[in-house]
mmCIF file of C-alpha atoms in Angstrom:
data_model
loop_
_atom_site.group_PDB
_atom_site.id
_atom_site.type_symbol
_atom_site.label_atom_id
_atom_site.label_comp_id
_atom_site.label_asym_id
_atom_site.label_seq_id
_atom_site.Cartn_x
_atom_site.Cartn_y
_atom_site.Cartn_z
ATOM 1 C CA UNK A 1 87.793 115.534 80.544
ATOM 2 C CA UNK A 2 87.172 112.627 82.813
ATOM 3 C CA UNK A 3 83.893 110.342 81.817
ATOM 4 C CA UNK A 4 83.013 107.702 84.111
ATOM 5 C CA UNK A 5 80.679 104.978 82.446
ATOM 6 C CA UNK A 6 79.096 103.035 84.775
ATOM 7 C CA UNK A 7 75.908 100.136 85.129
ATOM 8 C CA UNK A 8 75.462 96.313 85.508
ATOM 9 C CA UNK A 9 77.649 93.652 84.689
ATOM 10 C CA UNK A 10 76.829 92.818 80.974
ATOM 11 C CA UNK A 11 75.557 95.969 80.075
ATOM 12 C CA UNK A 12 77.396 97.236 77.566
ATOM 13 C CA UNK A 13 79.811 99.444 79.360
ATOM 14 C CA UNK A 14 83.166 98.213 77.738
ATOM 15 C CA UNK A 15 81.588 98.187 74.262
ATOM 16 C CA UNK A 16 80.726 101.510 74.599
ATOM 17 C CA UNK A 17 84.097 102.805 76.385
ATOM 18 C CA UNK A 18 85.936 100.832 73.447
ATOM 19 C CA UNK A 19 83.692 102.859 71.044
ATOM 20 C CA UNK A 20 84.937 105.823 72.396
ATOM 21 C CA UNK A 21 88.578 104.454 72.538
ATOM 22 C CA UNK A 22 88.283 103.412 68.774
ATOM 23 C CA UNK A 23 86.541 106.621 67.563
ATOM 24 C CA UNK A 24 89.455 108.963 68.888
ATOM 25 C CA UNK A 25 92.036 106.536 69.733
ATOM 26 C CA UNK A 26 95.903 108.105 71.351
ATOM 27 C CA UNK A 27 93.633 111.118 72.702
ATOM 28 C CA UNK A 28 91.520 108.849 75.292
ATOM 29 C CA UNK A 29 92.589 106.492 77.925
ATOM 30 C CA UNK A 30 90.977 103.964 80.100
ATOM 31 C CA UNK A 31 91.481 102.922 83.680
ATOM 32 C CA UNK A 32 89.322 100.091 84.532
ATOM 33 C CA UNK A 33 87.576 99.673 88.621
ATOM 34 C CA UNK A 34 88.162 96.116 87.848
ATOM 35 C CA UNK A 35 91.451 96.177 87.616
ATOM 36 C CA UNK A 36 91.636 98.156 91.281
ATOM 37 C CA UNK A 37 90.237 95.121 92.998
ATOM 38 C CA UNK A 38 91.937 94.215 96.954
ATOM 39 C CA UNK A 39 94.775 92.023 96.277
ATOM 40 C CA UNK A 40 93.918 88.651 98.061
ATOM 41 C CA UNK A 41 97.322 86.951 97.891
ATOM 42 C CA UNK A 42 97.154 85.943 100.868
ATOM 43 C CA UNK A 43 94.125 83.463 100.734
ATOM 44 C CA UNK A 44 94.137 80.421 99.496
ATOM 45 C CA UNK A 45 92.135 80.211 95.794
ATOM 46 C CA UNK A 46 88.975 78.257 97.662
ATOM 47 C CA UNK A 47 88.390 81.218 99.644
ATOM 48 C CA UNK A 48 89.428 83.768 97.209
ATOM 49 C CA UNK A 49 86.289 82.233 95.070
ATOM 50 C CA UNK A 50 83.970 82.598 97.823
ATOM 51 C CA UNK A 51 84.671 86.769 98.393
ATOM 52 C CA UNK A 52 81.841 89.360 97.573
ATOM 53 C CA UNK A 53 83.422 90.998 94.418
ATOM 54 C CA UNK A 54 80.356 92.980 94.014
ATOM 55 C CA UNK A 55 80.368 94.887 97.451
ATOM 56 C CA UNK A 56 82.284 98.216 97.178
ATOM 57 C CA UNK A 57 84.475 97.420 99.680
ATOM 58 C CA UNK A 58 86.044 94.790 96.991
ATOM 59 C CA UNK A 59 87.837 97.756 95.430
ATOM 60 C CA UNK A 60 90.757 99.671 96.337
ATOM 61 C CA UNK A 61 88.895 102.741 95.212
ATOM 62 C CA UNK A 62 91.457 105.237 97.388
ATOM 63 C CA UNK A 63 94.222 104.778 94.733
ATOM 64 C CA UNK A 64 92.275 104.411 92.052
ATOM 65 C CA UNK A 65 91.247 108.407 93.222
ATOM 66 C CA UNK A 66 94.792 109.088 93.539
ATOM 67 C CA UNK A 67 95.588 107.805 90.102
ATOM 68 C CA UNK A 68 92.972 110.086 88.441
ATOM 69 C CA UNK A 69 94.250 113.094 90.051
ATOM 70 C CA UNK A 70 97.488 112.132 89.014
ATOM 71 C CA UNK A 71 95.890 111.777 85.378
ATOM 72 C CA UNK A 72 94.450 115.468 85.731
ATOM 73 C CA UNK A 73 97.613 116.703 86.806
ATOM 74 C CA UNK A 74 99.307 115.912 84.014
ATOM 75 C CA UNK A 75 101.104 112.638 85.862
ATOM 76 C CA UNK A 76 101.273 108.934 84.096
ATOM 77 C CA UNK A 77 100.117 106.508 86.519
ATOM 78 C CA UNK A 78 100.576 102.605 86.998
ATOM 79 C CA UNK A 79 96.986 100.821 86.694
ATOM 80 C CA UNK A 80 97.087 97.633 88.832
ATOM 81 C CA UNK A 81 95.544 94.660 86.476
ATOM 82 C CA UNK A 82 93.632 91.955 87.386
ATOM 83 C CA UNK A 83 93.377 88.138 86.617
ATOM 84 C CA UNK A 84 90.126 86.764 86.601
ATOM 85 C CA UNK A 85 91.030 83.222 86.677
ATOM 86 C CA UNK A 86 92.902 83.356 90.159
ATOM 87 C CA UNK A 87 90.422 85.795 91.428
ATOM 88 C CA UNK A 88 93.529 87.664 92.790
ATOM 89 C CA UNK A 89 95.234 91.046 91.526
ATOM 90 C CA UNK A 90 98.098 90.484 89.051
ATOM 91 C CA UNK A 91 101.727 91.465 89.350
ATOM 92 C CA UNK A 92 101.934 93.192 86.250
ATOM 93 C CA UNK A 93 100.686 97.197 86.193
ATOM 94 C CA UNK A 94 99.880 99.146 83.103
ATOM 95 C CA UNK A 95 101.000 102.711 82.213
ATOM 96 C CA UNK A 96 98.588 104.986 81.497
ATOM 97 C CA UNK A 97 99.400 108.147 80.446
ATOM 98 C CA UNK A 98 97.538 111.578 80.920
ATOM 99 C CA UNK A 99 95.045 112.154 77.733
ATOM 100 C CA UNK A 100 92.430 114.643 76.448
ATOM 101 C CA UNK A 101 90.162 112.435 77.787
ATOM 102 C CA UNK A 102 90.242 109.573 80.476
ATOM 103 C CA UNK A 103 87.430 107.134 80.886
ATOM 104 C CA UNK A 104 86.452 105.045 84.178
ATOM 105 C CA UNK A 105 84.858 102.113 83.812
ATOM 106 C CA UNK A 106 83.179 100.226 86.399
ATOM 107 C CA UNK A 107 79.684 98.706 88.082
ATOM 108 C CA UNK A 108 80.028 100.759 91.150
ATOM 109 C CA UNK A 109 82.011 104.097 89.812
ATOM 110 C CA UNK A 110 79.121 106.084 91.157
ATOM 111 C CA UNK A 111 78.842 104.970 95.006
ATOM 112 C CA UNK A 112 81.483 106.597 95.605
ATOM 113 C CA UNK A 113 81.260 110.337 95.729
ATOM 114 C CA UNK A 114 85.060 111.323 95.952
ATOM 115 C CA UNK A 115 85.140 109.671 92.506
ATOM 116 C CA UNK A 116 82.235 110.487 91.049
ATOM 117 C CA UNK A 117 82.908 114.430 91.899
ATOM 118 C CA UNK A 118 85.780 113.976 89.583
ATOM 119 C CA UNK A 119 84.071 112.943 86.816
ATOM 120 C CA UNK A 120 82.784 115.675 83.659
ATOM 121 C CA UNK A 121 80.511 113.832 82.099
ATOM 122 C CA UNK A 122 78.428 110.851 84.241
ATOM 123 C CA UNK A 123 76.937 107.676 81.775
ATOM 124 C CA UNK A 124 75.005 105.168 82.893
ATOM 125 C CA UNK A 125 74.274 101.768 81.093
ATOM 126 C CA UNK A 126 71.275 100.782 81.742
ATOM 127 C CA UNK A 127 70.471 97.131 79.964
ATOM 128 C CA UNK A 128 67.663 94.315 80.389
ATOM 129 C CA UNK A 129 68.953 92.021 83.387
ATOM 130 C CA UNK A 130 67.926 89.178 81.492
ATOM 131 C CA UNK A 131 70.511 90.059 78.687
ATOM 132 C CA UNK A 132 73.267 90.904 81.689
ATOM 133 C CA UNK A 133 72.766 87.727 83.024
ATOM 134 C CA UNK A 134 72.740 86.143 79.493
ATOM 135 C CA UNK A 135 76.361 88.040 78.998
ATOM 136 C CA UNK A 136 77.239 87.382 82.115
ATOM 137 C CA UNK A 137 77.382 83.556 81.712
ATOM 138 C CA UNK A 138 79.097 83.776 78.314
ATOM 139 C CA UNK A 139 81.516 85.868 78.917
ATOM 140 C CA UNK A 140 82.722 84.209 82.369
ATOM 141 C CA UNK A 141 82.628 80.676 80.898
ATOM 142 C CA UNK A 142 84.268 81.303 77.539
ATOM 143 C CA UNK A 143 86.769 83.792 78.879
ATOM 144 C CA UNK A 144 87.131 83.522 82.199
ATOM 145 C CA UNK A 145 87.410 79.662 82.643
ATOM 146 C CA UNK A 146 84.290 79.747 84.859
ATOM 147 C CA UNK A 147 82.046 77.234 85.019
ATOM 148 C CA UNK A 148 78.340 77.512 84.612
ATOM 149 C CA UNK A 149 77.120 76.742 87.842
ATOM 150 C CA UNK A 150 79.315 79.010 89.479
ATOM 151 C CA UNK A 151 78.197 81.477 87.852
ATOM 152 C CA UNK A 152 75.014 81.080 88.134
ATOM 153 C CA UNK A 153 75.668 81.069 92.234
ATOM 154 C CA UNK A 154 77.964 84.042 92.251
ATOM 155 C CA UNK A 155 75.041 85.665 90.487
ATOM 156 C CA UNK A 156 72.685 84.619 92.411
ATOM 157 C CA UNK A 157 74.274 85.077 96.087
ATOM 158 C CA UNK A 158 76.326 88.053 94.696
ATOM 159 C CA UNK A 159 75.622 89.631 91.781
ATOM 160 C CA UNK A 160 72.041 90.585 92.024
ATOM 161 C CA UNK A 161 71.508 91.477 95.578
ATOM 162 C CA UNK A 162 74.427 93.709 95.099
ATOM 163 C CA UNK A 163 73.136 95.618 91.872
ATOM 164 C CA UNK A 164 69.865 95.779 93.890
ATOM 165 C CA UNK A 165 71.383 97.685 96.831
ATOM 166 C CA UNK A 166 74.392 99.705 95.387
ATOM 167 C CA UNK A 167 74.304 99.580 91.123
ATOM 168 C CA UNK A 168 70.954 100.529 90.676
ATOM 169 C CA UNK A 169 70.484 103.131 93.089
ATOM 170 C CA UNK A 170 73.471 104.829 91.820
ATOM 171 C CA UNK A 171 71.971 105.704 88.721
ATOM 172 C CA UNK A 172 71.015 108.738 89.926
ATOM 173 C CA UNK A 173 73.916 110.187 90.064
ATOM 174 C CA UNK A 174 74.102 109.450 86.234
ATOM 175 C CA UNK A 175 73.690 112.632 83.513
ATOM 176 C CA UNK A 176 73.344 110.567 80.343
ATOM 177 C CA UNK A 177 71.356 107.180 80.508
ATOM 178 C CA UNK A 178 71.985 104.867 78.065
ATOM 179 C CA UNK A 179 69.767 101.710 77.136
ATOM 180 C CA UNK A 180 71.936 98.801 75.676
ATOM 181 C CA UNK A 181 75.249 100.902 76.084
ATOM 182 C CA UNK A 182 77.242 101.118 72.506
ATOM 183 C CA UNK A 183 74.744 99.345 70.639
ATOM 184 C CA UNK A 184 72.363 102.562 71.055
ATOM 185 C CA UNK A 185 73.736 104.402 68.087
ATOM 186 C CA UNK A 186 71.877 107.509 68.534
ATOM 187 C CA UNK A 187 73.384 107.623 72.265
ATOM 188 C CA UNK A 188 76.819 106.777 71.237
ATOM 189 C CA UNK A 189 76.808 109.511 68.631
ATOM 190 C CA UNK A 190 75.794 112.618 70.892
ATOM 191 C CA UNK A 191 78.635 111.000 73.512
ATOM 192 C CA UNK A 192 80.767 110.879 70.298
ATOM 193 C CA UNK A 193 80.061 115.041 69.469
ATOM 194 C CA UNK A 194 80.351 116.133 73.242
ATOM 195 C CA UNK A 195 83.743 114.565 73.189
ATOM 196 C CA UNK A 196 84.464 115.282 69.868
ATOM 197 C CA UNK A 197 84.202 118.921 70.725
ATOM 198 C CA UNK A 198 86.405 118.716 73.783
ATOM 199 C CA UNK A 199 89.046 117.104 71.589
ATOM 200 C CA UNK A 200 89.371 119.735 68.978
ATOM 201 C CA UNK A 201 89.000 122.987 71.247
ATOM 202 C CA UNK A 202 91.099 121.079 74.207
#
């Protein structure tokens, strides 16, 4: 079963794909659109900063295709990873190995429809943007080494135009909304028997 959980930045989405994770632990495994951003090693950091990380065409979303279908054929795969605080890809990969259940996480899973046709089960976060911005500027400055006005301009010039045009609209594709992601308990429980019930008869 492959569930794709998708929304805004600060949503919610990694709480509730580590709620899942926690809940049913060696049978579910993540691969994160993050970590399948366009290696930049090319550019110098300045310029690296100034990219559009919020534009589909940030991601490498062919392999990350190619690495689920490896995943549903039975196949581990090696997950690029991602450092936030070069704003380049990393050298190191992660195995992931083939589960009961894989979960993609991302803010722009659904745009494209090669992925999103391999997906079982379609969740959107949807969450206040007030409260994703709020996030947003936490989590970048205490873990990301970001500071606050650039965040507030990569939000601004980035961010928010680019939720407007391609997050949003792909909500549609969603079959589950969920407001405030896994702090809606009564959400996060139905997603919990659904998978529950793949698990055991799987």
């Amino acid at each position: 079963m492959i569930i794709g959980i998708a929304g805004g930045t600060g949503s919610g989405k990694t709480t509730l794909t580590l709620r899942l994770k926690e809940r049913f632990g060696d049978d579910v495994s993540i691969l994160y659109h993050d970590n399948y951003y366009k290696s930049h090693s090319d550019m110098p950091y300045e310029a690296r900063t100034k990219l559009n990380y919020d534009h589909p065409d940030a991601f490498d979303t062919p392999r990350m295709i190619a690495d689920l279908e490896a995943l549903r054929r039975g196949e581990a795969i090696q997950s690029p990873t991602y450092d936030y605080t070069i704003h380049d890809r990393a050298r190191e990969t992660v195995e992931v190995r083939p589960t009961k259940v894989v979960v993609v996480e991302g803010i722009l899973i659904f745009e494209n429809r090669t992925l999103r046709d391999l997906m079982d089960i379609k969740i959107f976060v949807d969450t206040d943007a007030d409260v994703r911005i709020l996030r947003r500027i936490t989590r970048d400055v205490k873990e990301r080494g970001r500071s606050l006005d650039s965040v507030v301009t990569q939000y601004l010039t980035t961010v928010k135009p680019m939720h407007e045009q391609f997050v949003e609209p792909s909500k549609r594709f969603a079959d589950i909304v969920v407001l405030e992601g896994g702090h809606n308990v009564v959400a996060l429980d139905m997603i919990i028997q659904r998978v529950k019930s793949h698990v055991e008869g799987h």
